[in-house]
XYZ file of C-alpha atoms in Angstrom:
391
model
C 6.939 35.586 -27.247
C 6.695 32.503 -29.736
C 5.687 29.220 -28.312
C 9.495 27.706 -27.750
C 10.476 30.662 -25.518
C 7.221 29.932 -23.304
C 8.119 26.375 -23.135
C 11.976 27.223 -22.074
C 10.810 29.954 -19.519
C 8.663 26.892 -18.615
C 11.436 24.668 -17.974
C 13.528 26.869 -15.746
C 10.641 27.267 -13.749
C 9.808 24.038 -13.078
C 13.362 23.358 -12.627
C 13.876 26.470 -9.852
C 10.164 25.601 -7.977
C 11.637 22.158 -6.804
C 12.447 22.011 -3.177
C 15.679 21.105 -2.048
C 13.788 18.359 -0.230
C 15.481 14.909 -0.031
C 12.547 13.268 1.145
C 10.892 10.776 -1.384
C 8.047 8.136 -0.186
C 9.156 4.528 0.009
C 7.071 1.781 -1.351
C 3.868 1.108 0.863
C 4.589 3.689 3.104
C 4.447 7.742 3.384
C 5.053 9.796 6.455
C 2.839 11.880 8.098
C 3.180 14.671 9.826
C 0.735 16.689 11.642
C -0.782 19.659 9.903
C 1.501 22.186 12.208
C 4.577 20.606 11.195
C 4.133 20.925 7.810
C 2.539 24.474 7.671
C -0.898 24.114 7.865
C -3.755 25.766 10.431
C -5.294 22.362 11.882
C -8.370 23.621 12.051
C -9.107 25.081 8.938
C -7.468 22.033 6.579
C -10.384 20.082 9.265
C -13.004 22.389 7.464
C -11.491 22.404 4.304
C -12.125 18.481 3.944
C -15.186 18.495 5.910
C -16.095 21.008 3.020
C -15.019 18.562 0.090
C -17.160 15.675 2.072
C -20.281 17.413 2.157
C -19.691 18.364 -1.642
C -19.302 14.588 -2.172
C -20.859 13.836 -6.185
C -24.599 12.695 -5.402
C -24.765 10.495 -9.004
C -25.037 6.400 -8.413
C -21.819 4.787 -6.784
C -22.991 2.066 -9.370
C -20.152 3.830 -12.163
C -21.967 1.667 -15.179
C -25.571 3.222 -14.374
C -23.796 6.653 -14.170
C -22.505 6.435 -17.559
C -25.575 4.981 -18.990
C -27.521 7.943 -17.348
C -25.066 10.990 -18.507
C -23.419 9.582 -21.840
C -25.971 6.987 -22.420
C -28.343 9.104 -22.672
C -26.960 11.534 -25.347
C -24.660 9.279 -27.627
C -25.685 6.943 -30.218
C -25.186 3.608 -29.739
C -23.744 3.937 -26.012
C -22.433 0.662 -25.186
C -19.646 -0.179 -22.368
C -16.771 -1.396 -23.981
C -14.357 -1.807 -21.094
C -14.525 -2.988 -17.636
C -16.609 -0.566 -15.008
C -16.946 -0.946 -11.066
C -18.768 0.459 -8.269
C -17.070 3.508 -6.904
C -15.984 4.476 -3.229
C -17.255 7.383 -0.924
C -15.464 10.737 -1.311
C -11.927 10.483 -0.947
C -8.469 12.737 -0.330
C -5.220 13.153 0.385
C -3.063 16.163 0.968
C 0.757 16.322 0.649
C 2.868 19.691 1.866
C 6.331 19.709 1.908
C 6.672 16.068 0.785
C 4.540 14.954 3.841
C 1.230 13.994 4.371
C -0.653 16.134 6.538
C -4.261 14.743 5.680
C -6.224 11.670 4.432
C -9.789 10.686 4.722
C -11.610 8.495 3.090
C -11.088 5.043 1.376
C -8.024 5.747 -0.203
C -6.995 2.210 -0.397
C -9.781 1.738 -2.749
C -8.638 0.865 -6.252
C -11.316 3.101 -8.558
C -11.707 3.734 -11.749
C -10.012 7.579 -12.498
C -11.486 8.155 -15.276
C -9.716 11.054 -17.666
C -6.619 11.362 -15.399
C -6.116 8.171 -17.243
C -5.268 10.533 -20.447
C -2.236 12.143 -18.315
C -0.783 8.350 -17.315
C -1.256 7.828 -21.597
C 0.607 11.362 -22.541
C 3.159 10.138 -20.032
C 4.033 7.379 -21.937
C 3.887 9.323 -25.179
C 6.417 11.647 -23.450
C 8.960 8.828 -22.083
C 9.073 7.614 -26.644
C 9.612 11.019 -27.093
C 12.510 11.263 -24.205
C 14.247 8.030 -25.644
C 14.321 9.377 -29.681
C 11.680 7.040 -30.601
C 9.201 10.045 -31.480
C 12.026 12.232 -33.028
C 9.961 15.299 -33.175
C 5.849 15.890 -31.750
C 5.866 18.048 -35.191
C 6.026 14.640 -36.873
C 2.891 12.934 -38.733
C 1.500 10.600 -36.661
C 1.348 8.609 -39.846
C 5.059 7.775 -40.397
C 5.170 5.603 -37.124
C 2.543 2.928 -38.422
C 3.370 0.407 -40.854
C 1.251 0.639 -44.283
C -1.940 -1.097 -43.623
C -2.628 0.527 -40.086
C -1.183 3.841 -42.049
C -3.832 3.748 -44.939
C -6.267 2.293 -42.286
C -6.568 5.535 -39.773
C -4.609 8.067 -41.543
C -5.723 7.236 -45.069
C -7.543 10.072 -45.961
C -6.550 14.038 -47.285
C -7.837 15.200 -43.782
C -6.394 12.635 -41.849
C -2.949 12.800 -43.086
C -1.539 15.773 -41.879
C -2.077 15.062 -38.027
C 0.441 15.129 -35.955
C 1.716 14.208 -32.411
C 0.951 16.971 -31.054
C -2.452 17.527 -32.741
C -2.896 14.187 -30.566
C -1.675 15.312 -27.633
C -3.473 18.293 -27.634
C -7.035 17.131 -28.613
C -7.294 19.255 -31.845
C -6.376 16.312 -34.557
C -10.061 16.759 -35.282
C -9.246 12.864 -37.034
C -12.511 11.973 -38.586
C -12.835 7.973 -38.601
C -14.011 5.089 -36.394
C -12.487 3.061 -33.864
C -12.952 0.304 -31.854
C -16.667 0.208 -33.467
C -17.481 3.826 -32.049
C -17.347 6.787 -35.033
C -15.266 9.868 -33.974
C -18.965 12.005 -33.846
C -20.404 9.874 -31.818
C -18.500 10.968 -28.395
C -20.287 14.145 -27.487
C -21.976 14.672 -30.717
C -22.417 18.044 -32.312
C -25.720 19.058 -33.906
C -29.231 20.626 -33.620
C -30.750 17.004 -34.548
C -29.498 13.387 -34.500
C -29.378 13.877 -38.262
C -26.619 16.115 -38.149
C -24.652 14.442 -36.021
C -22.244 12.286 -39.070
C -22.147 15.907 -41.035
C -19.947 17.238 -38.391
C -18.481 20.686 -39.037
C -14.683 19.193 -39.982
C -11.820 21.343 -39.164
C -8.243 21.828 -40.052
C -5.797 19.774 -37.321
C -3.919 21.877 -35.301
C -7.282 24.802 -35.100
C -9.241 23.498 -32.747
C -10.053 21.526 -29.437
C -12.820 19.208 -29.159
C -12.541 16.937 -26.154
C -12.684 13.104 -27.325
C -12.457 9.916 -26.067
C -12.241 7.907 -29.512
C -8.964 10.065 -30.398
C -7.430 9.916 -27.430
C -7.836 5.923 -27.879
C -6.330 6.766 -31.220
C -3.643 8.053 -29.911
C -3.013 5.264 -27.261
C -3.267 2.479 -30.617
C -0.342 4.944 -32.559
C 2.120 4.807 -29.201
C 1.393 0.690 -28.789
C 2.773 0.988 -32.236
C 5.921 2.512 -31.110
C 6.572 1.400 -27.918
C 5.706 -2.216 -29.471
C 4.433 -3.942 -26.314
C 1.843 -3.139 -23.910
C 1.522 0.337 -22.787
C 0.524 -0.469 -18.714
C 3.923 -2.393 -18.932
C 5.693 0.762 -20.326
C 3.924 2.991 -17.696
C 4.774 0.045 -14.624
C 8.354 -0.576 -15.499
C 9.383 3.293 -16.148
C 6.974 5.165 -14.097
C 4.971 3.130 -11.179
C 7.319 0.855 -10.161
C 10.137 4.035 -9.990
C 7.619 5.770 -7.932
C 7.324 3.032 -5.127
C 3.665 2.786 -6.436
C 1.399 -0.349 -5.529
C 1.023 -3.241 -7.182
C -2.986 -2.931 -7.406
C -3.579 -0.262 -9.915
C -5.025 -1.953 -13.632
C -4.792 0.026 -16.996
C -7.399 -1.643 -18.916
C -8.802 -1.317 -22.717
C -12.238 -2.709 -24.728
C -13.175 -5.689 -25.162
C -12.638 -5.445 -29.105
C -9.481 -3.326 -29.001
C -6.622 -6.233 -29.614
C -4.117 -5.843 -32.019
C -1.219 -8.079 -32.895
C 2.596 -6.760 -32.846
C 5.369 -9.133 -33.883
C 2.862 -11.774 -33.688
C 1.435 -11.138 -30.044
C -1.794 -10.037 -29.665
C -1.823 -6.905 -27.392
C -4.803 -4.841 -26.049
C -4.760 -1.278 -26.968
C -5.967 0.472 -23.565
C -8.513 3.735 -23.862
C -7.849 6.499 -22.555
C -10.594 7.211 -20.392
C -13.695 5.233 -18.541
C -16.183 7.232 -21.026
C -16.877 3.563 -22.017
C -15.695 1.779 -19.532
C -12.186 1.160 -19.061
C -8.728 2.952 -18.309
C -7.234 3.602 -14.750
C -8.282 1.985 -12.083
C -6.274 2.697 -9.264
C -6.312 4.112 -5.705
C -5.587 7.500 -4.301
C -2.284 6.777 -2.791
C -0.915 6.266 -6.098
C -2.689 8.634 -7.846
C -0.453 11.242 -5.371
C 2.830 9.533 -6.279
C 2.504 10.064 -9.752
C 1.511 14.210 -8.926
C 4.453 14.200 -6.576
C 6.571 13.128 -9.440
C 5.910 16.260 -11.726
C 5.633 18.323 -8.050
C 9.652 17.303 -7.895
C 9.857 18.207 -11.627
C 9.912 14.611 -12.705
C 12.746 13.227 -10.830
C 11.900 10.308 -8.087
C 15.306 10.328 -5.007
C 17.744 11.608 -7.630
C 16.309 9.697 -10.624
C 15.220 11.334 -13.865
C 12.021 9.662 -14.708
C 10.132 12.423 -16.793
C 12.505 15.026 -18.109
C 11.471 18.819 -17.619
C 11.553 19.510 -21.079
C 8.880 17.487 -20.955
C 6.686 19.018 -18.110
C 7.288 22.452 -19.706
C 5.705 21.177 -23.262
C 2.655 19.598 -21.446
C 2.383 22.804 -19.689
C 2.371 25.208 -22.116
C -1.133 25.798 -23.445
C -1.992 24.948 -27.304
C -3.141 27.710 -29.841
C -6.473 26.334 -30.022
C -7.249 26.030 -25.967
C -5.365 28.665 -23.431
C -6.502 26.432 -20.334
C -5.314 22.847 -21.896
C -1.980 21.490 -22.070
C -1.387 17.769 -23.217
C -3.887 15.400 -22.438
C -5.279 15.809 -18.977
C -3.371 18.931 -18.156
C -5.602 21.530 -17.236
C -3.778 24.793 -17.040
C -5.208 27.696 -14.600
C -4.172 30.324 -17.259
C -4.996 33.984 -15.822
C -6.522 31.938 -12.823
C -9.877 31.879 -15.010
C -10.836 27.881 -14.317
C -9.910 27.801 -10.828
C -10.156 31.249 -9.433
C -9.237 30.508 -6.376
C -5.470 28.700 -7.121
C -2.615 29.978 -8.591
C -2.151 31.021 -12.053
C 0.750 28.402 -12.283
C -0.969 25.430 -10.649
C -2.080 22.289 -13.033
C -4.754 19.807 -12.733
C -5.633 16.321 -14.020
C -9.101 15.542 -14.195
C -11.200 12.886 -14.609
C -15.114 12.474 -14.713
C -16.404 12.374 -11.355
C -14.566 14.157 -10.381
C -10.955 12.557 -10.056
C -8.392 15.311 -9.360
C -4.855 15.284 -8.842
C -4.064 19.093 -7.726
C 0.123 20.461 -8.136
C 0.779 23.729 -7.341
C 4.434 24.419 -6.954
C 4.198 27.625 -6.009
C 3.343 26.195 -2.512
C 4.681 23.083 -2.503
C 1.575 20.881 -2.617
C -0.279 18.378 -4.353
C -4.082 17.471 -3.244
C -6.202 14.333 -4.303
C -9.760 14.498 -4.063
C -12.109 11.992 -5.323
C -15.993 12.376 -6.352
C -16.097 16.006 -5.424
C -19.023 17.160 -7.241
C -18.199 19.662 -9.863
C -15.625 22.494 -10.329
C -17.516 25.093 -8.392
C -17.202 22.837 -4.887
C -13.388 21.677 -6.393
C -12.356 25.682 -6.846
C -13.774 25.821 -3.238
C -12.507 23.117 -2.117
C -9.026 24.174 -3.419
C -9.127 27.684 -2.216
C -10.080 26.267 1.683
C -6.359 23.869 1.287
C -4.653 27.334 0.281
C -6.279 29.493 2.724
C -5.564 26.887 5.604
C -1.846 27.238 4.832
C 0.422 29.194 7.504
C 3.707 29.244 5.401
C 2.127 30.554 2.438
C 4.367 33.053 0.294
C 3.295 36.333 0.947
């Protein structure tokens, strides 16, 4: 089957999964029901989280020392470039049928999120691409910039032929630097710190390499488009929709202004790799996975279109387990074992996970679980604690 039929089969999926549920979370408040009501075995979901605390990540709360000790320690030049705070214990929610049948935790707490940041970004891409000012992801990247950003980032034989979707995807393989920090330097490849700048260089399209300073890349090209400040996009079409808070921060470097139509405007990162991104609290983290839960559509409102979700969820040619930027696929339930094959994840370092699996109606939060081993776990515990489960 060629790559449009997947994404159509995709669609009516997503479109059939959704719940004829009316119920949709009003601003600063969500229901809860107990665990029986909505289909869950009390005392397992009690292990299940009691599980995920004990698997709590053991690096420094201190976020800034924990990226100076992991990426610090094997990238040139680390330096924060963005805002960083000290994080919160382990964290959760759990939403079945709409309701919430668990939290523990701080969940209040407004924390960096890390790479889910990367799903609020493709978001954004996805609501230019909904109103015809992306006409086609097939498009260069290149024809949305005016001549000296153009020649600036896409100047070059290699650089010229990426796309949107190379973007979206993580396999533009874009060779340059930006906001001071070379494309090789995030998670350099190489025997020897010599080899590092020679990089292997591949075609766009062919191949994924996770990477912060393209994802940021991509972030400067949508500014471009959108023409004002991307966590104003995001608040005005997304969060505010959503009945999210008013305490969650999108935030870029400290070198990464631009000026549009004569305002300056700061071009936010994608990530907290170097400080910066998402900061923002559990709660709303699940709002925005509820959203694409209910296929995009917020109490009868069309806020991301299916089309949409399907394209972020079908996986690239270069990575069967990736979809757009953060959408980790389960394909052939190989990542996550112990969730279904259609389920989706965004993750962020820490681990920051926002969990949808439409097959049972559910999206999980958990916060500083340790790695994927205790997240599949973790995961699998949720499932197995469910009483309504399709058989």
């Amino acid at each position: 089957m060629n790559r449009t039929g997947q994404g159509l089969l995709v669609a009516l999926w997503v479109s059939t999964s959704v719940i004829a549920a009316d119920y949709f979370p009003s601003r600063g408040a969500w229901e809860h029901r107990r665990p029986e009501e909505v289909g869950f075995d009390a005392t397992k979901l009690q292990q299940a989280i009691t599980f995920s605390v004990a698997n709590e990540n053991p690096s420094p709360k201190d976020v800034a020392l924990e990226l100076q000790q992991t990426f610090g320690v094997r990238e040139p030049n680390f330096k924060l470039l963005g805002p960083t705070q000290p994080r919160a214990a382990l964290n959760g929610l759990v939403i079945h049928h709409g309701y919430v049948a668990a939290e523990w935790g701080d969940v209040n707490r407004t924390d960096m999120t890390h790479s889910v940041t990367k799903t609020f970004l493709t978001t954004v891409v996805g609501l230019a691409w909904q109103r015809g000012l992306i006409r086609d992801l097939g498009d260069l990247a290149a024809d949305y910039l005016p001549a000296t950003e153009r020649t600036q980032l896409f100047g070059s034989e290699h650089n010229a032929k990426i796309t949107w979707e190379h973007l979206l995807r993580q396999t533009s393989d874009w060779s340059g630097t930006l906001w001071g920090v070379p494309d090789w330097a995030d998670r350099p490849v190489g025997a020897t710190p010599a080899d590092w700048p020679n990089r292997p260089m591949h075609e766009p399209g062919m191949f994924f390499k996770y990477n912060d300073v393209r994802v940021n890349l991509l972030s400067l090209v949508t500014l471009h488009v959108w023409r004002r400040p991307l966590p104003q996009v995001l608040r005005e079409e997304v969060m505010d929709p959503i009945g999210a808070s008013n305490t969650w921060r999108w935030h870029g470097y400290e070198n990464s202004w631009v000026t549009i139509d004569g305002q300056s405007m700061q071009s936010v990162s994608g990530g907290g790799h170097m400080g910066g991104g998402m900061f923002i609290n559990a709660w709303d983290m699940a709002r925005f996975g509820y959203l694409f839960l209910r296929g995009g559509q917020w109490n009868g409102r069309e806020i991301v279109s299916e089309k949409w979700i399907a394209l972020a969820r079908t996986p690239g040619p270069a990575n069967p387990n990736y979809g757009f930027a953060n959408w980790y696929l389960n394909t052939g339930r190989k990542p996550m074992p112990a969730t279904p094959a259609s389920s989706v994840r965004f993750v962020g370092n820490g681990q920051n996970i926002v969990f949808i699996d439409w097959e049972h109606d559910l999206v999980v939060v958990v916060r500083w679980i340790r790695n994927d081993e205790a997240q599949n776990a973790f995961l699998g515990q949720v499932l197995g604690a469910l009483t309504d489960a399709p058989k």
